[in-house]
JSON list of C-alpha atoms and ligand atoms in Angstrom, two decimals:
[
{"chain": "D", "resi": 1, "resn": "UNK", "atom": "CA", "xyz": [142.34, 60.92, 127.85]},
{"chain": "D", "resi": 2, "resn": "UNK", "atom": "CA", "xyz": [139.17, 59.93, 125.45]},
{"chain": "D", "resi": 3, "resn": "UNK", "atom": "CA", "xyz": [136.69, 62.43, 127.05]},
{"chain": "D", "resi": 4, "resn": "UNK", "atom": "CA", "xyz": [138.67, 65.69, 125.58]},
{"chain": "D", "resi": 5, "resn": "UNK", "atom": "CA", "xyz": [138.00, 64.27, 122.05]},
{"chain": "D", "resi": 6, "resn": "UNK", "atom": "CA", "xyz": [134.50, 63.59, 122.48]},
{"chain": "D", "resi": 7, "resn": "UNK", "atom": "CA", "xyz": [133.71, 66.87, 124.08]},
{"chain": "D", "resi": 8, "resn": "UNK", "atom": "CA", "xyz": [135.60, 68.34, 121.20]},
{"chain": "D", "resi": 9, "resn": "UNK", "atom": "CA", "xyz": [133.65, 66.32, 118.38]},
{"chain": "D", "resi": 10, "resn": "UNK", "atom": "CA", "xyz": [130.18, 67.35, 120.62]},
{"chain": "D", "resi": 11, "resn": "UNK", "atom": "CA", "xyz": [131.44, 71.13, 120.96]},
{"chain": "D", "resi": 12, "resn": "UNK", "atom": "CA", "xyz": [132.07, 70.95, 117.19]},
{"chain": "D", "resi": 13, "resn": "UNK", "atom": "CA", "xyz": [128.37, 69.25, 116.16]},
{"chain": "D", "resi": 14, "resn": "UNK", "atom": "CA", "xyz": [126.35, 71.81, 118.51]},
{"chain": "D", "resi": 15, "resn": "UNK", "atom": "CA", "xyz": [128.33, 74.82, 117.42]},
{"chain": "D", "resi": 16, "resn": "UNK", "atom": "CA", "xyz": [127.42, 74.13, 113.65]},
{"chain": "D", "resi": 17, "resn": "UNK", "atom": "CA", "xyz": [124.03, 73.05, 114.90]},
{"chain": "D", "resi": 18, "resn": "UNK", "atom": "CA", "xyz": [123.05, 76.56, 116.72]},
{"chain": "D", "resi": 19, "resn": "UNK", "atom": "CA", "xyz": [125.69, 78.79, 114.52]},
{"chain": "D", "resi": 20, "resn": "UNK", "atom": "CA", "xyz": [123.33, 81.51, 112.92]},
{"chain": "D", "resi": 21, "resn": "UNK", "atom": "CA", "xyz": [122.03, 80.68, 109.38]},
{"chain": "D", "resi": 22, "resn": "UNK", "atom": "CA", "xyz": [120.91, 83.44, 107.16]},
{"chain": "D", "resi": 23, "resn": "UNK", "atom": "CA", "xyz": [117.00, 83.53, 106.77]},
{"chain": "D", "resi": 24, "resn": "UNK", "atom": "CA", "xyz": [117.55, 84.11, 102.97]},
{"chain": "D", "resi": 25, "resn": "UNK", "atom": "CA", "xyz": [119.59, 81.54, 101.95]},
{"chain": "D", "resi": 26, "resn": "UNK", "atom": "CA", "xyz": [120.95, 79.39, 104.41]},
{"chain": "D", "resi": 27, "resn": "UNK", "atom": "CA", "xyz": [124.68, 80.39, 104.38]},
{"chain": "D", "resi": 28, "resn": "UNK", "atom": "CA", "xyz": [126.19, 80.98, 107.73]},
{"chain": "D", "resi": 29, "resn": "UNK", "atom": "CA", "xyz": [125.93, 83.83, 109.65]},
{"chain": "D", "resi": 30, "resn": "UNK", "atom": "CA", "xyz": [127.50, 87.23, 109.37]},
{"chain": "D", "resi": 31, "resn": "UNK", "atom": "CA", "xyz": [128.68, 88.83, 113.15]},
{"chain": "D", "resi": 32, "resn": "UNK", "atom": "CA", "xyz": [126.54, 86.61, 114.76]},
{"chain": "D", "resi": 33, "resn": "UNK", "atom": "CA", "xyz": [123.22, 87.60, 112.52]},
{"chain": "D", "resi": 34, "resn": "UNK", "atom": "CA", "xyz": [120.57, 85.39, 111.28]},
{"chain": "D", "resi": 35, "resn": "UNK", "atom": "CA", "xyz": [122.17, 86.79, 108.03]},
{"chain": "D", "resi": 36, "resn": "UNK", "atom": "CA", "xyz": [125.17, 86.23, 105.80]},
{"chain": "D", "resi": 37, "resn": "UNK", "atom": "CA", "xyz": [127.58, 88.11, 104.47]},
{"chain": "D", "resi": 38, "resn": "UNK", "atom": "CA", "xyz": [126.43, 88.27, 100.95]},
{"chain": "D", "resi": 39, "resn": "UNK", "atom": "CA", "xyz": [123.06, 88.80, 101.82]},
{"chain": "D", "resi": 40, "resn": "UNK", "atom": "CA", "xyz": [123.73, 91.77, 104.49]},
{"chain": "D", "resi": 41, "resn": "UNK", "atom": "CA", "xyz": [126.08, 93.29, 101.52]},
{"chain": "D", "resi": 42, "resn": "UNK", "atom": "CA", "xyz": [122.86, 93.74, 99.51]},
{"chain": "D", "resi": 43, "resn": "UNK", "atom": "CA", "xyz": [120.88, 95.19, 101.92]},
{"chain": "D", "resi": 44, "resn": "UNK", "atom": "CA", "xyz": [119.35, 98.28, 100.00]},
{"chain": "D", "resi": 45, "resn": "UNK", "atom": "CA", "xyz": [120.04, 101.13, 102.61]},
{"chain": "D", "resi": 46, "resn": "UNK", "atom": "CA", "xyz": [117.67, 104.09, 101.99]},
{"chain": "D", "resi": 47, "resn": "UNK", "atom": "CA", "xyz": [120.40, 106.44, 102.33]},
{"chain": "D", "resi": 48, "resn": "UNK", "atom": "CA", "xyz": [119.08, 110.10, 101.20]},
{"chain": "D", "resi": 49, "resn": "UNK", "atom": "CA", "xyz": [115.27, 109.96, 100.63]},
{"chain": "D", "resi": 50, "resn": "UNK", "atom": "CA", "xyz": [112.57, 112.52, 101.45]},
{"chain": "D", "resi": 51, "resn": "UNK", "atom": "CA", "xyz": [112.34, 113.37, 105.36]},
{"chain": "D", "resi": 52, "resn": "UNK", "atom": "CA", "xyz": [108.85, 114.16, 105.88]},
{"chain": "D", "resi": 53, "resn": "UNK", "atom": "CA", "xyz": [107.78, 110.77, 103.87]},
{"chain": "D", "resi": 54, "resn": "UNK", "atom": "CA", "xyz": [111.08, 108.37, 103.45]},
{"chain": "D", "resi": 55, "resn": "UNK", "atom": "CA", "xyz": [110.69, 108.41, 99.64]},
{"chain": "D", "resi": 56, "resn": "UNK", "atom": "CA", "xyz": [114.08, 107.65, 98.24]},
{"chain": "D", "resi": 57, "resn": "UNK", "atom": "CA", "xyz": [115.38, 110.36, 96.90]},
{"chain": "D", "resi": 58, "resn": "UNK", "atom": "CA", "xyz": [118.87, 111.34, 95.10]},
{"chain": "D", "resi": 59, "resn": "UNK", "atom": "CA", "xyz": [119.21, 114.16, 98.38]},
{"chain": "D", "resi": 60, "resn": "UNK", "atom": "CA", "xyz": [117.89, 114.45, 101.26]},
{"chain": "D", "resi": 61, "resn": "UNK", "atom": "CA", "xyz": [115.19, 117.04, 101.19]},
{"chain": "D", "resi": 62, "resn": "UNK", "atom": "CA", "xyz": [111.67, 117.28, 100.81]},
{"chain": "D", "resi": 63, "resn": "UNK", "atom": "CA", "xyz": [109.39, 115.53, 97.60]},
{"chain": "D", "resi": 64, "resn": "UNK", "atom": "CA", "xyz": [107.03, 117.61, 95.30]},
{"chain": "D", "resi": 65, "resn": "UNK", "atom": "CA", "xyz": [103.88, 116.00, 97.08]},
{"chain": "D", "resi": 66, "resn": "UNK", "atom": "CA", "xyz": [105.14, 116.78, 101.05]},
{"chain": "D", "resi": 67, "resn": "UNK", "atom": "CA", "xyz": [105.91, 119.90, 99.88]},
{"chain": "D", "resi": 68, "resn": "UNK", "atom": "CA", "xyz": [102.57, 120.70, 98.41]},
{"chain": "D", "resi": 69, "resn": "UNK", "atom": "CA", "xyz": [100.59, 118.77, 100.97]},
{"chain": "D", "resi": 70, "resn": "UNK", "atom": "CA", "xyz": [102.49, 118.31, 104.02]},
{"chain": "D", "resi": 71, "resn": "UNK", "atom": "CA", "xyz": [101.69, 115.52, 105.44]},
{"chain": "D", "resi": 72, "resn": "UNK", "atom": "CA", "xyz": [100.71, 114.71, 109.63]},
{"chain": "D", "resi": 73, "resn": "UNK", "atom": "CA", "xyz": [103.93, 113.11, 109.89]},
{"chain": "D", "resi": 74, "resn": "UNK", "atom": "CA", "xyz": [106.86, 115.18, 111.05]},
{"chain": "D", "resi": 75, "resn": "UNK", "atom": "CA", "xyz": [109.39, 112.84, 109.88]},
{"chain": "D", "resi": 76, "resn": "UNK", "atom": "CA", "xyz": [109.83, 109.43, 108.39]},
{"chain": "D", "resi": 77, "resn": "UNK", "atom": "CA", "xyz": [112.60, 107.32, 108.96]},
{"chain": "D", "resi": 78, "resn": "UNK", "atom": "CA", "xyz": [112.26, 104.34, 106.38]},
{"chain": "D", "resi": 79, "resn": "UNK", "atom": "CA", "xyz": [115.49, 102.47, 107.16]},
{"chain": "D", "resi": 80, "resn": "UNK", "atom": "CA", "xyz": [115.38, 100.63, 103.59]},
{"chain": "D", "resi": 81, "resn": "UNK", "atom": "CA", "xyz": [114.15, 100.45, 100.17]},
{"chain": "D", "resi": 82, "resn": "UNK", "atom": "CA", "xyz": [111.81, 97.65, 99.56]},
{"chain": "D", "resi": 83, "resn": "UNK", "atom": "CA", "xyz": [113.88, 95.06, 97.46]},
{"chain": "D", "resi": 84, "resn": "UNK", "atom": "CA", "xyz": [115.53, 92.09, 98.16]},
{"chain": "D", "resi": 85, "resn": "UNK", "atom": "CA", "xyz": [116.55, 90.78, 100.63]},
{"chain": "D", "resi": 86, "resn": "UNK", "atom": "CA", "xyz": [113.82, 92.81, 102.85]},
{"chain": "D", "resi": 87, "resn": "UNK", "atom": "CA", "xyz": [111.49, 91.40, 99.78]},
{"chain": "D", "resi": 88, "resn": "UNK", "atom": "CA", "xyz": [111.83, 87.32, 101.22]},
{"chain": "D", "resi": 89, "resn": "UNK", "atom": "CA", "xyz": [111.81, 88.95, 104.76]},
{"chain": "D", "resi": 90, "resn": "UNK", "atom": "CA", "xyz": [109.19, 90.91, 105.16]},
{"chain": "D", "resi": 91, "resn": "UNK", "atom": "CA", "xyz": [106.32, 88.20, 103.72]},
{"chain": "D", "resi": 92, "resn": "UNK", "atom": "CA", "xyz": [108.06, 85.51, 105.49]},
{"chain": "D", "resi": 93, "resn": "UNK", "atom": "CA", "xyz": [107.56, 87.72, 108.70]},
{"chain": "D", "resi": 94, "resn": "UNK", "atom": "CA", "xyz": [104.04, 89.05, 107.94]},
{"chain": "D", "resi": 95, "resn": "UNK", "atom": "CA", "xyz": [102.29, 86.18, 106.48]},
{"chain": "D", "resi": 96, "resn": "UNK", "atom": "CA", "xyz": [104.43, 82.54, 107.45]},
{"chain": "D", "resi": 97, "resn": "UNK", "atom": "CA", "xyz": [104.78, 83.12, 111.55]},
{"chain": "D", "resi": 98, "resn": "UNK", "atom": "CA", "xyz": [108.43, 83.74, 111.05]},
{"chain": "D", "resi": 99, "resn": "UNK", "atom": "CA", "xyz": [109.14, 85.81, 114.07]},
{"chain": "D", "resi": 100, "resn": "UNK", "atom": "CA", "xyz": [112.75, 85.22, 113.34]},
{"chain": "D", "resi": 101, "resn": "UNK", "atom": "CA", "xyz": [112.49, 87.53, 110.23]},
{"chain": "D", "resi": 102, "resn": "UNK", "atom": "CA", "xyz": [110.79, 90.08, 112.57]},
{"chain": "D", "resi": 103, "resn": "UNK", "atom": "CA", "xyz": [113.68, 89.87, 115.29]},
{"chain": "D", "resi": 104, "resn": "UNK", "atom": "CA", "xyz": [115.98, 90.48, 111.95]},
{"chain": "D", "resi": 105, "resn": "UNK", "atom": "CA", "xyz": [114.66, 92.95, 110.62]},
{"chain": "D", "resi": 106, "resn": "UNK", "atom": "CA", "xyz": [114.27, 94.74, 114.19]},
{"chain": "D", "resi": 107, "resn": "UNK", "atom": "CA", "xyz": [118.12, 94.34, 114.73]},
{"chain": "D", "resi": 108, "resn": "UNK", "atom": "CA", "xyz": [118.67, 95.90, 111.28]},
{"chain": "D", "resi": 109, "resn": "UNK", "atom": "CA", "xyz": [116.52, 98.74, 112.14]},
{"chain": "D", "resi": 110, "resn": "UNK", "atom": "CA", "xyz": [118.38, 99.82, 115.00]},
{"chain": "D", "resi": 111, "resn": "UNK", "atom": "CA", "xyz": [121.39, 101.08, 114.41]},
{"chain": "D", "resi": 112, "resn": "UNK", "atom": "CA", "xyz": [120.00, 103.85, 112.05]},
{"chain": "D", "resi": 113, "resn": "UNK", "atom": "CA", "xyz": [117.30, 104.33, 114.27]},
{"chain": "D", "resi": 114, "resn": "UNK", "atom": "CA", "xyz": [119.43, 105.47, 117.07]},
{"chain": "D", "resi": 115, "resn": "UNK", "atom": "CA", "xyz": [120.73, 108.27, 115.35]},
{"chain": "D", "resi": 116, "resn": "UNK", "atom": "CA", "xyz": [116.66, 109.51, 114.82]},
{"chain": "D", "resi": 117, "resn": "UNK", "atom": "CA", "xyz": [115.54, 112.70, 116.65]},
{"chain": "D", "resi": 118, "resn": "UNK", "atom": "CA", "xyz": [114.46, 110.67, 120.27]},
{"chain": "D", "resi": 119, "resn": "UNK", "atom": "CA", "xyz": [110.62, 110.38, 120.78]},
{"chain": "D", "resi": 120, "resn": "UNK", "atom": "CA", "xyz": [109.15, 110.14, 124.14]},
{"chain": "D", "resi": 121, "resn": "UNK", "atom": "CA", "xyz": [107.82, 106.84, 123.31]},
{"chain": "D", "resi": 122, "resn": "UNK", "atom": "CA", "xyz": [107.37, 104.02, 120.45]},
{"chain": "D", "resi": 123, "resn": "UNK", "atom": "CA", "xyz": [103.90, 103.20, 119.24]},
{"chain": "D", "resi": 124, "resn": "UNK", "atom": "CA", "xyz": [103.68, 100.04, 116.84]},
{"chain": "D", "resi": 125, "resn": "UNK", "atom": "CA", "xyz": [100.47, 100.79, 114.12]},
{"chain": "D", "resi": 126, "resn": "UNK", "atom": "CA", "xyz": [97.81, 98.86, 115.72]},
{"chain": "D", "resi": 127, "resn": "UNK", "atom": "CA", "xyz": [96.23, 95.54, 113.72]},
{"chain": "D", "resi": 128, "resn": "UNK", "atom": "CA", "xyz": [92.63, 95.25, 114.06]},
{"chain": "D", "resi": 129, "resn": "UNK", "atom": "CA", "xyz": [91.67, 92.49, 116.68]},
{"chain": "D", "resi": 130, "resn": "UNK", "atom": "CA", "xyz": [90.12, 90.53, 114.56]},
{"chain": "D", "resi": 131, "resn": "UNK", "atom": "CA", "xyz": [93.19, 90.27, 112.13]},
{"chain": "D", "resi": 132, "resn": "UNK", "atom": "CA", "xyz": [95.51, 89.81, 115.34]},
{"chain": "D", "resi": 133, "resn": "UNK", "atom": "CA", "xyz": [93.70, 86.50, 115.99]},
{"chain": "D", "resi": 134, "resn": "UNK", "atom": "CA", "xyz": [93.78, 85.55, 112.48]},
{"chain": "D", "resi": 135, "resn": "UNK", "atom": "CA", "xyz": [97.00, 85.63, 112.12]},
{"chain": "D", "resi": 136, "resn": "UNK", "atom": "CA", "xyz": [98.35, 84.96, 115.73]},
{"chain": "D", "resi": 137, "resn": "UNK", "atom": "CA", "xyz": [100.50, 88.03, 116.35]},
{"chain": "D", "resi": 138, "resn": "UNK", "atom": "CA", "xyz": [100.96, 91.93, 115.64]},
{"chain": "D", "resi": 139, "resn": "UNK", "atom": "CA", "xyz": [103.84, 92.20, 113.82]},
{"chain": "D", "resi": 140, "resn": "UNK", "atom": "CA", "xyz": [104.43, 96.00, 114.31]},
{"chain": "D", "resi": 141, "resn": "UNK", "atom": "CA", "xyz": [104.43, 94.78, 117.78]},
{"chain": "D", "resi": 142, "resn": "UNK", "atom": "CA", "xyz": [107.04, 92.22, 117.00]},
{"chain": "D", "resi": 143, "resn": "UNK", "atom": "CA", "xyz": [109.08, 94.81, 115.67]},
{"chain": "D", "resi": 144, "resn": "UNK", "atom": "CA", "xyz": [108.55, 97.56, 118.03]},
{"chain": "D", "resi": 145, "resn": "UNK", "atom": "CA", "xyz": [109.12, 95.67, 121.27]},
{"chain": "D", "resi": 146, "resn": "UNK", "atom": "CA", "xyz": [112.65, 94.89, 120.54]},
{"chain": "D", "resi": 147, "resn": "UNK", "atom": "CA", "xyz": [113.38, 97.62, 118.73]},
{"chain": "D", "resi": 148, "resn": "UNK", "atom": "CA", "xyz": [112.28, 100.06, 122.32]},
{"chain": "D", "resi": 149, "resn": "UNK", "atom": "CA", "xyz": [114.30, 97.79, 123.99]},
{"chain": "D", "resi": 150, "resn": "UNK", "atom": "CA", "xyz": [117.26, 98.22, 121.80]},
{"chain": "D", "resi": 151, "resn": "UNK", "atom": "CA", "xyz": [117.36, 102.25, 122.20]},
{"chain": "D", "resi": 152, "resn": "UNK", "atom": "CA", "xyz": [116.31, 102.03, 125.56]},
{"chain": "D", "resi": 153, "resn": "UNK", "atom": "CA", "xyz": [112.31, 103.58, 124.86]},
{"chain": "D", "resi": 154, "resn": "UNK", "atom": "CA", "xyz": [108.97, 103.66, 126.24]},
{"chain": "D", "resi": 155, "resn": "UNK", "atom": "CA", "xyz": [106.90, 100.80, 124.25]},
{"chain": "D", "resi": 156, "resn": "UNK", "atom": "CA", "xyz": [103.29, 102.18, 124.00]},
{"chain": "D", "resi": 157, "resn": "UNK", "atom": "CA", "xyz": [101.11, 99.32, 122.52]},
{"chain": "D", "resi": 158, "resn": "UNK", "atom": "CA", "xyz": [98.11, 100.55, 125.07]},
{"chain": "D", "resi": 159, "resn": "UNK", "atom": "CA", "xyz": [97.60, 104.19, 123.10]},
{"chain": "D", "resi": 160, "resn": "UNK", "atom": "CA", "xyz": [96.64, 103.65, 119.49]},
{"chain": "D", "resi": 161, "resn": "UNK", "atom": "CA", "xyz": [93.41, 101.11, 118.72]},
{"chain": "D", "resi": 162, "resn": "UNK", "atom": "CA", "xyz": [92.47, 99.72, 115.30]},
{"chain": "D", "resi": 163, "resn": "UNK", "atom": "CA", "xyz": [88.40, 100.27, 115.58]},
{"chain": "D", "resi": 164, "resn": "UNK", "atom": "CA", "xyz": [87.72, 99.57, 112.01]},
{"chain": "D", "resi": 165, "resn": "UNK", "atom": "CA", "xyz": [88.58, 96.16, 110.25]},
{"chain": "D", "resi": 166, "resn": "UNK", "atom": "CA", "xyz": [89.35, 97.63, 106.65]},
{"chain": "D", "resi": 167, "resn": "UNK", "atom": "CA", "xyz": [90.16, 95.84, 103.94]},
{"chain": "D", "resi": 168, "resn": "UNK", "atom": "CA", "xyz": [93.89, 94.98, 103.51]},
{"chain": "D", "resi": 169, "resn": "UNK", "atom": "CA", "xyz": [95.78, 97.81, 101.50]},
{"chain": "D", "resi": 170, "resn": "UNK", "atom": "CA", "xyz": [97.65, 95.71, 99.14]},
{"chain": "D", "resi": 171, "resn": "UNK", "atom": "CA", "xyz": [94.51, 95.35, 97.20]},
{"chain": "D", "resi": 172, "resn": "UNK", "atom": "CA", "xyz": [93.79, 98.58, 96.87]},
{"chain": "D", "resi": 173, "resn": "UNK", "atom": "CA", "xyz": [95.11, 101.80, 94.86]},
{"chain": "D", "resi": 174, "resn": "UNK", "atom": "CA", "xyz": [95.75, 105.57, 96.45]},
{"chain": "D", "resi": 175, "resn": "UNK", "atom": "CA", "xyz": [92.63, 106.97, 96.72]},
{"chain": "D", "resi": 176, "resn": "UNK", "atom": "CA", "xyz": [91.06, 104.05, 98.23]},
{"chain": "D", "resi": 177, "resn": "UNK", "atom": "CA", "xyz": [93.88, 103.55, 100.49]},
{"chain": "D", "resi": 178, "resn": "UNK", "atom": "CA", "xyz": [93.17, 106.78, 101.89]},
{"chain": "D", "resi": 179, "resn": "UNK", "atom": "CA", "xyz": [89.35, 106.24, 102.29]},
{"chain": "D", "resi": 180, "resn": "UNK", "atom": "CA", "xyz": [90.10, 102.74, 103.72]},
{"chain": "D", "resi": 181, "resn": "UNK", "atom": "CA", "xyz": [91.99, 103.78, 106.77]},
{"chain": "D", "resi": 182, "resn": "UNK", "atom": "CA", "xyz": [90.63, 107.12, 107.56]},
{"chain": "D", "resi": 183, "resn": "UNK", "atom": "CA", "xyz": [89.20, 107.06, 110.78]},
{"chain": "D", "resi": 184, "resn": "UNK", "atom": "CA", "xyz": [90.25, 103.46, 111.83]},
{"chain": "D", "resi": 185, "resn": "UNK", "atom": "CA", "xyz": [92.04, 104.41, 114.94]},
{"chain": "D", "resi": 186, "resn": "UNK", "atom": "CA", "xyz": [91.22, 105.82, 117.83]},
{"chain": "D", "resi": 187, "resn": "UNK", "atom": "CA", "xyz": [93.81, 106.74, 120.92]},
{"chain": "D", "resi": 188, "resn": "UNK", "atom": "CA", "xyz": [92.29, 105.46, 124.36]},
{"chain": "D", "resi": 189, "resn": "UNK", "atom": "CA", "xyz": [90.45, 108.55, 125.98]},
{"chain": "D", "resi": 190, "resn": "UNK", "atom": "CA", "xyz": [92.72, 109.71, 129.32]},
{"chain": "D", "resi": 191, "resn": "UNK", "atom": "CA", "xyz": [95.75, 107.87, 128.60]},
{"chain": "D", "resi": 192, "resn": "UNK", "atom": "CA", "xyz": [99.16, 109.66, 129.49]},
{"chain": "D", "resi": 193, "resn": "UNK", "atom": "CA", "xyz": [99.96, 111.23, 126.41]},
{"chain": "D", "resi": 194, "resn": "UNK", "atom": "CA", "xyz": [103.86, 111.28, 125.48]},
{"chain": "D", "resi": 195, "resn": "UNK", "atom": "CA", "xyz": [104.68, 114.70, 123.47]},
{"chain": "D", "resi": 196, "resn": "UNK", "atom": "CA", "xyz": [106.50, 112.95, 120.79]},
{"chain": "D", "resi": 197, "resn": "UNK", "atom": "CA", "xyz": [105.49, 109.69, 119.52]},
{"chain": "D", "resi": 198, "resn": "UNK", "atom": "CA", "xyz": [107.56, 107.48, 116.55]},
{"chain": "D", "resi": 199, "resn": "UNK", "atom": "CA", "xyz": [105.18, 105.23, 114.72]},
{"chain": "D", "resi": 200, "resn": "UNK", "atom": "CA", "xyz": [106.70, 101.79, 114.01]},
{"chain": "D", "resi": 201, "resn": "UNK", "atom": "CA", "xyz": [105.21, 99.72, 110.87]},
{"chain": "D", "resi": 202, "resn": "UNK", "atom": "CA", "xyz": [107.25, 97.33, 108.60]},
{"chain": "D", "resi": 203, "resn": "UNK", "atom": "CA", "xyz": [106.46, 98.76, 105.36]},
{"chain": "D", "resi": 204, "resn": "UNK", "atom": "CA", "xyz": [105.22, 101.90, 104.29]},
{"chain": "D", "resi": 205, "resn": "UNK", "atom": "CA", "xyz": [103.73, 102.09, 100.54]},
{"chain": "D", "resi": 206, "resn": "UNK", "atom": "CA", "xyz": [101.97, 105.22, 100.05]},
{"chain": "D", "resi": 207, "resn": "UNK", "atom": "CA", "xyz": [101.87, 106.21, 103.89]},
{"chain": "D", "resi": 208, "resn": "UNK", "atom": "CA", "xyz": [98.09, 106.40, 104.17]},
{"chain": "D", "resi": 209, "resn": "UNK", "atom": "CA", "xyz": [97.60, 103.84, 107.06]},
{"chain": "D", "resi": 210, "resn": "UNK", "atom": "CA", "xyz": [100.57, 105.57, 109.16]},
{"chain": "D", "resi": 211, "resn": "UNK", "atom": "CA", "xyz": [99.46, 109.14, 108.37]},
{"chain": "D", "resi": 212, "resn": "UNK", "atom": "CA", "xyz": [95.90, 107.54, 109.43]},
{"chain": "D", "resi": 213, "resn": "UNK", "atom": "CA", "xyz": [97.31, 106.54, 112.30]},
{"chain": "D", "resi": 214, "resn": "UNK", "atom": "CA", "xyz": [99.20, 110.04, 113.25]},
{"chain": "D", "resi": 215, "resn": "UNK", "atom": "CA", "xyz": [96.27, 112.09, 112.68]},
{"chain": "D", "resi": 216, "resn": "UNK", "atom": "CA", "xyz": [94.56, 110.21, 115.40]},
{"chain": "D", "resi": 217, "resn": "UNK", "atom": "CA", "xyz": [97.65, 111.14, 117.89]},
{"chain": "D", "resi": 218, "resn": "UNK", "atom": "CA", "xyz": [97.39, 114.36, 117.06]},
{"chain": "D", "resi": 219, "resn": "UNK", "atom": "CA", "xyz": [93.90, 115.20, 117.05]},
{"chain": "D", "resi": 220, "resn": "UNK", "atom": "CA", "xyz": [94.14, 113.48, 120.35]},
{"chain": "D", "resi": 221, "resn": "UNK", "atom": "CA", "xyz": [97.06, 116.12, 121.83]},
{"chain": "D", "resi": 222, "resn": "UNK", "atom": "CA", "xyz": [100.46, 114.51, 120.76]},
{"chain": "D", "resi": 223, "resn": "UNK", "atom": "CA", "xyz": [102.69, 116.99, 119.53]},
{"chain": "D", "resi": 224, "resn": "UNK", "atom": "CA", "xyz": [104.61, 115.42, 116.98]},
{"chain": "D", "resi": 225, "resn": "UNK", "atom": "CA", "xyz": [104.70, 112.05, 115.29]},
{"chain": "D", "resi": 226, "resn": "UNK", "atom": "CA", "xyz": [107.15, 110.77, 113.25]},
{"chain": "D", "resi": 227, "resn": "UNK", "atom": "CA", "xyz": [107.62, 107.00, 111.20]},
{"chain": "D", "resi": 228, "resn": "UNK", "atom": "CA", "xyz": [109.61, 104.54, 111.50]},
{"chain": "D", "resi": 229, "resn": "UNK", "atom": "CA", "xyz": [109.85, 101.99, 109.19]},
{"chain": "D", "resi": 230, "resn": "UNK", "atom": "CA", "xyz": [111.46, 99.10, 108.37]},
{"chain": "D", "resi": 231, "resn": "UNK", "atom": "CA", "xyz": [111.21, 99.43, 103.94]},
{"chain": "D", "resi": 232, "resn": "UNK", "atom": "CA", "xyz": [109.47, 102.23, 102.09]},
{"chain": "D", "resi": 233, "resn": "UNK", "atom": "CA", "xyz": [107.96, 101.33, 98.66]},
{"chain": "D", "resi": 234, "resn": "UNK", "atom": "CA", "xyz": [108.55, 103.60, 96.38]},
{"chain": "P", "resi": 301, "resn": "LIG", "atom": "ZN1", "xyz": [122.33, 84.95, 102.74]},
{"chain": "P", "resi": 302, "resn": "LIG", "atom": "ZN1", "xyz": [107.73, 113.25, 100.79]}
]
């Protein structure tokens, strides 16, 4: 008649031991999410923002600079504003080997996401080689694979290369953003081509590496690109 209690007590230790924790801060988890209820309650939604480039704006529309420059993107689905909590996620998942964040912020991503016009296939932005092994993983990658699983997409990591190592963006202003990426990727010559591609990066400052990125897709015959994005900066 002992065993029942000890199973209970041992039931009870490895259900708090593997019961989700939030990344942030450690509270318990919310619906089964590596996230907790406060935490998920801040989550800064990018509700009505520009559609060609994801700024946040107070409608959904199109911004002064799209308008007078539209951009290689079609559309841009950034899924938040960059703030917290996406501000301890995102470094954690980019720059500590926290996959964990990644598989987060991939989960957070979809639901939105599956309301997006439907590309024929998801491409993550491509890290140069040389920064891959650096840092031991691709985390558009990371996001993109579970994210094509979760809507039930083509993953396309074999299209887009990185062929220039450039200089990492966040040191950079505009301009040189813009000079920094242009021409870094290249799309392998006589691959299958899908007509509609969505671009998948985590963040997206002022755009220049993903509309990099799309103007290599086009000039190589895909129709349309769009971005997806887990926080725009605005
Ligand atoms: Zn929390
Ligand atoms: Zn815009």
């Amino acid at each position: 008649m002992d065993a029942p209690k000890v199973d209970g007590w041992w039931q009870h230790a490895t259900r708090l031991l593997l019961a989700p924790r939030c990344l942030i801060c450690r509270e318990r988890g919310h619906n089964g999410a590596d996230m907790c209820a406060s935490c998920t309650k801040q989550l800064p939604w990018n509700l009505t923002s520009c559609l060609r480039c994801g700024l946040p704006m107070a409608t959904n529309g199109e911004c002064g600079d799209c308008l007078q420059r539209p951009p290689a993107l079609t559309q841009t689905r950034a899924v938040f504003v960059y703030g917290f909590p996406l501000d301890r996620l995102v470094p954690r998942f980019k720059f500590h080997h926290d996959l964990a964040a990644g598989r987060l912020m991939a989960e957070l991503m979809a639901g939105p996401l599956a309301s997006a016009p439907r590309p024929d296939a998801i491409v993550p932005v491509a890290l140069h080689p040389h920064r891959i092994r650096q840092r031991g993983y691709d985390q558009a990658l990371e996001l993109a694979r579970p994210l094509a699983a979760a809507l039930a997409l083509p993953l396309r990591p074999d299209l887009l290369h990185r062929v220039r190592a450039t200089a990492p963006q966040s040191e950079l202003d505009a301009g040189q953003r813009q000079r920094n990426v242009a021409r870094a990727f290249r799309v392998v010559p006589h691959a299958a081509l899908p007509g509609h591609v969505a671009l998948v990066d985590d963040v997206m400052t002022t755009g220049a590496t993903l509309q990099a990125a799309a103007r290599a897709l086009l000039g190589a015959g895909v129709r349309r690109v769009d971005a997806w994005v887990c926080a725009r900066v605005p």
